[in-house]
Every structure is written in structure tokens, then in C-alpha cells.
XYZ file of C-alpha atoms in Angstrom:
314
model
C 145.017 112.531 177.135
C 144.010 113.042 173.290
C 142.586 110.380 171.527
C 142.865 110.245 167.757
C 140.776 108.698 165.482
C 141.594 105.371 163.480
C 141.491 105.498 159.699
C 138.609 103.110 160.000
C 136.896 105.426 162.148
C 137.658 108.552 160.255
C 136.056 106.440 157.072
C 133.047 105.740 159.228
C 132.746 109.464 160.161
C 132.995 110.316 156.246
C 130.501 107.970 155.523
C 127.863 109.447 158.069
C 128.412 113.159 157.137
C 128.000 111.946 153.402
C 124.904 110.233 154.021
C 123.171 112.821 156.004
C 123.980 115.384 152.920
C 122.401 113.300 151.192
C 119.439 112.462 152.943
C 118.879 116.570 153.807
C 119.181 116.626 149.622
C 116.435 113.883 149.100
C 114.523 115.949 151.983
C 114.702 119.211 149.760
C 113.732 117.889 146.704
C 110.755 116.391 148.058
C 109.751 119.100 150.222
C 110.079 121.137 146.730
C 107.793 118.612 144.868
C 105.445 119.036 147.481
C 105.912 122.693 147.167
C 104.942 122.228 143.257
C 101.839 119.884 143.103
C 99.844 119.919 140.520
C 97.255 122.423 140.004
C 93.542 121.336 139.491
C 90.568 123.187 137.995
C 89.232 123.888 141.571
C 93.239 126.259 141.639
C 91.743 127.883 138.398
C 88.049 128.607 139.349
C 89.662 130.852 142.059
C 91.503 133.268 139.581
C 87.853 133.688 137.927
C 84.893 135.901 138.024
C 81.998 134.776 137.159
C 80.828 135.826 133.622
C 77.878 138.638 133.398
C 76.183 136.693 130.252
C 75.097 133.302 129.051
C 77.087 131.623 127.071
C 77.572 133.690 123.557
C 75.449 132.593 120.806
C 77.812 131.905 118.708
C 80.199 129.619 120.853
C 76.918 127.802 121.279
C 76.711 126.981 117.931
C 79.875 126.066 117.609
C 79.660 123.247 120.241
C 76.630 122.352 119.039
C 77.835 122.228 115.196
C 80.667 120.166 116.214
C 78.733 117.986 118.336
C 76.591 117.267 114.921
C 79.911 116.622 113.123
C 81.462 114.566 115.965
C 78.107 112.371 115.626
C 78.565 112.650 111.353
C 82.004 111.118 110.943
C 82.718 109.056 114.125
C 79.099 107.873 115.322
C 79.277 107.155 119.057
C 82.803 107.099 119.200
C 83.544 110.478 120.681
C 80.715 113.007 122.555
C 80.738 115.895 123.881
C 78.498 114.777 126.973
C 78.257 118.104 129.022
C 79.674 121.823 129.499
C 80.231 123.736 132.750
C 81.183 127.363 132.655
C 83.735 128.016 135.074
C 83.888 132.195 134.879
C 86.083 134.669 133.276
C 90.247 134.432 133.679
C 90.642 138.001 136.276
C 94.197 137.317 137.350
C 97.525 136.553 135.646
C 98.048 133.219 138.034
C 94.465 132.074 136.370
C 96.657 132.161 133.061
C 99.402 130.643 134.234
C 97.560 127.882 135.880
C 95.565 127.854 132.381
C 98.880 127.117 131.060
C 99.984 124.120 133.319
C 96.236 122.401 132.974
C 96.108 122.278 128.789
C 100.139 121.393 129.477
C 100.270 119.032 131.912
C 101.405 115.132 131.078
C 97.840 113.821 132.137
C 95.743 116.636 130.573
C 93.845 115.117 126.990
C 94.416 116.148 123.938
C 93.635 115.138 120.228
C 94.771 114.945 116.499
C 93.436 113.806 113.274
C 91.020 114.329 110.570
C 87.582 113.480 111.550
C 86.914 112.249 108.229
C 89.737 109.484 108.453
C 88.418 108.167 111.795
C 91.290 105.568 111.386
C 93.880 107.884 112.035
C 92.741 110.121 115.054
C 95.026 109.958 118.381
C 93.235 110.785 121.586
C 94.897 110.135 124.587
C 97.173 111.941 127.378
C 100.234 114.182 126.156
C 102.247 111.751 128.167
C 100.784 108.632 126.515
C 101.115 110.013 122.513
C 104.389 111.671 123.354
C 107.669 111.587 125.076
C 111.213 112.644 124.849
C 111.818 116.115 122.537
C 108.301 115.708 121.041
C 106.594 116.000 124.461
C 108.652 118.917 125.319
C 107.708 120.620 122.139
C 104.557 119.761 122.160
C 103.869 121.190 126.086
C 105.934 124.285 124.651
C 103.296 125.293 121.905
C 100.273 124.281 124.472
C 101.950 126.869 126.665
C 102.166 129.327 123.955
C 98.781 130.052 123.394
C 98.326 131.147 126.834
C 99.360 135.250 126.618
C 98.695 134.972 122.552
C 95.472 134.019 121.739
C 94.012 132.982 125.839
C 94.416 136.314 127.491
C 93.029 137.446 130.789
C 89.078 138.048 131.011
C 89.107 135.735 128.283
C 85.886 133.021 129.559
C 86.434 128.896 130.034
C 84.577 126.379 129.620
C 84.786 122.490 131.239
C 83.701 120.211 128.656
C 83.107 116.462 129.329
C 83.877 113.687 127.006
C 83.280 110.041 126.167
C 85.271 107.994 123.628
C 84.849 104.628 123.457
C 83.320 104.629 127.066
C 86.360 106.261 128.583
C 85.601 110.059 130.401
C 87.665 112.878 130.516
C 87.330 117.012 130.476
C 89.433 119.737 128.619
C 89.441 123.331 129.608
C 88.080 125.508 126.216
C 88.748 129.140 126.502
C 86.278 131.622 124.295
C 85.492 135.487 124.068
C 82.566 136.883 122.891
C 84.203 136.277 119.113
C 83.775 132.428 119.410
C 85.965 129.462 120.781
C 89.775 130.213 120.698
C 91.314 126.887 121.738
C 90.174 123.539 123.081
C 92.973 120.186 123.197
C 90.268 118.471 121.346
C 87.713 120.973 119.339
C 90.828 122.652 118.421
C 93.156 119.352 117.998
C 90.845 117.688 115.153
C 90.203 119.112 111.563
C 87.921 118.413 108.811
C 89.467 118.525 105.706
C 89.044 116.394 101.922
C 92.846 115.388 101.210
C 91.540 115.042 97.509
C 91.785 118.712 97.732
C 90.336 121.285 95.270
C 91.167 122.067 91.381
C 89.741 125.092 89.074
C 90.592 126.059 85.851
C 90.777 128.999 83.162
C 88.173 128.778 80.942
C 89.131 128.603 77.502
C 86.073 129.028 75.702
C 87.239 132.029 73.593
C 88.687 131.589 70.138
C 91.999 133.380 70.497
C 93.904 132.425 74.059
C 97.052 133.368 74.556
C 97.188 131.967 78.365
C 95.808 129.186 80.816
C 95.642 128.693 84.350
C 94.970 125.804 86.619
C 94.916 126.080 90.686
C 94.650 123.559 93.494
C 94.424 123.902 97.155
C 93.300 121.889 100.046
C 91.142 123.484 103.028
C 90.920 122.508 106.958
C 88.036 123.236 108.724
C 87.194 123.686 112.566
C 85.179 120.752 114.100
C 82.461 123.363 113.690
C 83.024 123.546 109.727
C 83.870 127.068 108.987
C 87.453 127.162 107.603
C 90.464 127.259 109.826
C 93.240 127.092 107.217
C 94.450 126.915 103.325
C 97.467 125.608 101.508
C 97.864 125.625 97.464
C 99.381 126.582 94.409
C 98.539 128.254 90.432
C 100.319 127.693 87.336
C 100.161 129.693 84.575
C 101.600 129.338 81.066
C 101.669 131.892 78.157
C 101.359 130.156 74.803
C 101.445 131.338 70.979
C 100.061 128.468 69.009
C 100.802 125.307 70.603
C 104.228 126.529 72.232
C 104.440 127.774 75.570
C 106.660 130.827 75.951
C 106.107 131.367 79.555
C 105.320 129.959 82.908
C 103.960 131.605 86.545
C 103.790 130.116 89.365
C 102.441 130.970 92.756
C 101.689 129.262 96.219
C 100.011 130.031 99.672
C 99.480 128.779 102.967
C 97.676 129.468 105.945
C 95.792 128.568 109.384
C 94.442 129.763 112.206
C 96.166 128.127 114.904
C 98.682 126.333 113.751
C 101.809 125.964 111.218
C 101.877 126.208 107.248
C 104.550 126.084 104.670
C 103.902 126.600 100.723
C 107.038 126.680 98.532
C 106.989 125.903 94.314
C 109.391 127.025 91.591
C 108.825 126.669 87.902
C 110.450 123.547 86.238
C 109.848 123.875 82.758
C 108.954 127.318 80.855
C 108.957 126.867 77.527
C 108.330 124.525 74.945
C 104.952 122.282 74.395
C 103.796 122.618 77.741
C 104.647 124.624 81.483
C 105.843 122.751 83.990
C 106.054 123.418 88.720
C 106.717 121.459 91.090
C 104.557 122.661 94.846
C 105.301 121.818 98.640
C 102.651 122.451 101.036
C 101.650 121.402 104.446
C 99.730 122.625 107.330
C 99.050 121.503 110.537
C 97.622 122.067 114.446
C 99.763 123.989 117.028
C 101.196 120.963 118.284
C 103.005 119.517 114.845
C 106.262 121.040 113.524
C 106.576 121.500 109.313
C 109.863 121.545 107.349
C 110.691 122.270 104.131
C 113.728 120.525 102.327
C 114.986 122.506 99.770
C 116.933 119.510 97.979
C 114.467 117.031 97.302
C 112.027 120.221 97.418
C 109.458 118.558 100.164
C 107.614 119.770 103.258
C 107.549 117.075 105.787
C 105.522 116.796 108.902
C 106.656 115.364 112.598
C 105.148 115.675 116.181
C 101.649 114.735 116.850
C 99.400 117.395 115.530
C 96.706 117.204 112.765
C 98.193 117.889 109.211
C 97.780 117.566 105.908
C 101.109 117.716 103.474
C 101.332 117.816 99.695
C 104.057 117.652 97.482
C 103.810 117.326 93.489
C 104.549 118.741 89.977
C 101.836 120.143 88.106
C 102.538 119.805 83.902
C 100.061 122.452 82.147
C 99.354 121.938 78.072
C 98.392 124.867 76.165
């Protein structure tokens, strides 16, 4: 004799199938995360021969010249307290597990101007971003791995200290010099008084003046990494101007810039431009508003930003 099945007991059946789906999902997914753990440096030193030389000479000097700068501007606060070569990148895994270590949530990184110690951020990705701005800021890390850290390219494990807390970065170099560190390649030096020079107008008989300014960043090291600025120009007959230039540039080596300026005033008793300029580190994102005429800066990323108007008197 059949026996059919109550609505109660059909639920009840429902209810089991639904929960074992469920349960072989949750299964999945972990067995996926497992799948996906995180790679370490121990992964990396396995995709890496060991390099034929000693260190170059000249990435030497660069630790060491940042290591005298680091000790300049922020005393004790952050050291470099050791370096450990761990070979040269031989395999295309060793760059993309070079990609997932300077990436990763936990990995260090850092941004600021070592002359403003006030305003440096070091810390975890994770704990000096989140939402969008994380994202974008892993993006960029991830970027530099197959543009500027290529394979055979050599890595270094450098251990820090700030403020008595320890942690390592990963800094890739070629025989050329350091390409990228989170932190030697994070910070800038830069004066955000900026430069000025002038015509000189010495002669008796001028007929035109200039007058430039431009702000510089430099590696931790202190040769220069990037340049933003602007010249104005008038033309003059007498003590009326009759014409105005102006021109802008921007520029840095691993990172953003933006330089925009138009002419505001072009005749009369004096010249007259407005400038926008900014630059910053990999990890920051510039814009340039065309109404207000303004580059802004957002994301976390060293930076320096300048907007203005520049009047220029015969």
C-alpha cells in the first residue's frame, strides 16, 4: 500500500534538502579559501635565484642616504633596522606573488613628507584605507608589478621600527637603483614653499619679463623624483603690457601629476595667470576641475597640490 507524504512532512523534507545545499555551499567556499591562503615571503623566495653580485653600489647608497634622512627629519621615529636579500624574481608566479605581498590588506605601507613629520601615515593598507580607496589603492600597488618590477628584477626584505613597532616591506631594485619600496617609495621630501626665479632686468631697454615657480619631490634618498610648475611672461612697451605667455609642467617618477594654467589678464598695466598643479605617489588619485580651475588630491598617497594666480608688473 502507498503511503503519501503529509504537507508537514513534505515541508520538513524541503527544509532538509535546503539546508544541506547550503551547508555543501558553506563547505565550498571554505574549501576555496583554504585553496587561496595567503602567500608569505617563504612562497616568494621559491620563484628566486639567488643573485650573482653583492648588492649594487648604488642601491647601497640609496638605503644608506635615506637611512641618514630618515634619522634628519624624524629622529628615532622610523629606522631602517636591517636588509636581507632574498634573490632575483626567475618565474612569472614570483611576480604575481610580488603582487599579492606589496597588495595585501596587512602588508605596510607609507605616505607623507618627511619634512612635515606631523602628517606621515604608516600603517597597514587595511588600517589607512577601506571601501573604493582600498580597492584603488591595492589596484595601483598591483600595477607596478609587470611595469616597472619585472622578472629577474632583485628584492630586498627590509626591517623597520617606528615608534617601537616592527614590520618588513619587500623593495625590488636592478642594477639601475631601487624601483619601488611601500615605504622608501611611499614618503617624499619636498619644500611646499616651492621655488621662484626671475628675468633679470638689468638692461636699459626691456621689452619683456618673466617669473617661474615650481615645487620639487625628492626620493627618501634626495635625488629628485618629480616636478610641478608654471612661467609667466608679459610683453610690455613703456609701462603697458601688450602681451602675456603662459606655460606649466608636471612630472614624477612613480606616481601622478597634473599642471593646467590659462592667461587671465593680457593687457593693460600688468599680465595676469592663474596655475593648477599637483603631484603625488602611485597610490593617490589627482583631478583637475575645470570650473573653479583646481587640481584636488584624494586617496592616501604623498602629494603636494598648488593652485594660484600669478599678477606680473612690467
Amino acid at each position: 500500500m502507498k503511503k503519501w507524504l503529509t504537507s508537514g512532512k513534505v515541508f520538513a523534507f524541503a527544509m532538509a534538502i535546503l539546508l544541506t545545499s547550503c551547508q555543501n555551499e558553506d563547505s565550498e567556499i571554505q574549501n576555496q579559501e583554504n585553496t587561496a591562503q595567503k602567500v608569505s615571503i617563504t612562497d616568494l623566495k621559491k620563484e628566486t635565484i639567488a643573485s650573482n653580485s653583492a648588492l649594487p653600489e648604488i642601491v647601497q647608497t640609496q638605503i644608506n642616504d635615506s637611512k641618514a634622512n630618515l634619522e634628519k627629519y624624524l629622529k628615532n621615529d622610523l629606522q631602517i633596522t636591517s636588509i636581507n636579500a632574498l634573490g632575483k624574481i626567475s618565474t612569472q608566479k614570483g611576480l604575481e606573488i610580488s603582487q599579492e605581498l606589496i597588495s595585501e590588506k596587512s602588508t605596510f605601507i607609507a605616505s607623507g613628507n618627511i619634512l612635515e613629520p606631523e602628517n606621515l601615515k604608516i600603517g597597514t593598507i587595511g588600517t589607512l584605507s577601506s571601501g573604493d580607496e582600498l580597492t584603488n589603492i591595492q589596484t595601483e600597488l598591483k600595477n607596478l608589478v609587470g611595469k616597472e618590477i619585472l622578472l629577474n628584477s632583485d628584492v630586498l626584505e627590509i626591517s623597520w621600527n617606528y615608534k617601537g613597532n616592527t614590520f618588513t616591506t619587500l623593495c625590488f631594485y636592478n642594477e639601475s637603483g631601487i624601483i619601488w619600496d611601500n615605504v622608501l617609495g611611499g614618503l617624499v621630501m619636498m619644500d611646499k614653499r616651492g621655488s621662484e626665479e626671475k628675468s633679470n632686468n638689468s638692461q636699459s631697454k626691456v621689452s619683456s619679463t618673466w617669473y617661474k615657480q615650481w615645487w620639487t619631490a625628492n626620493w627618501l634618498w634626495g635625488s629628485k623624483r618629480g616636478e610641478i610648475g608654471y612661467k609667466i611672461t608679459i610683453y610690455y612697451t613703456g609701462s603697458s603690457v601688450s602681451n602675456v605667455d603662459v606655460s606649466d609642467w608636471g612630472s614624477i617618477s612613480l606616481g601622478k601629476a597634473k599642471s593646467e594654467s590659462k592667461v587671465t589678464k593680457k593687457t593693460g598695466a600688468y599680465g595676469q595667470c592663474r596655475y593648477a598643479l599637483g603631484l603625488c605617489t602611485p597610490t593617490g588619485s589627482l583631478s583637475f576641475n575645470s570650473s573653479n580651475f583646481s587640481v584636488s588630491f584624494s586617496g592616501l598617497g604623498s602629494n603636494i597640490v598648488s593652485n594660484g594666480t600669478k599678477s606680473l608688473y612690467p
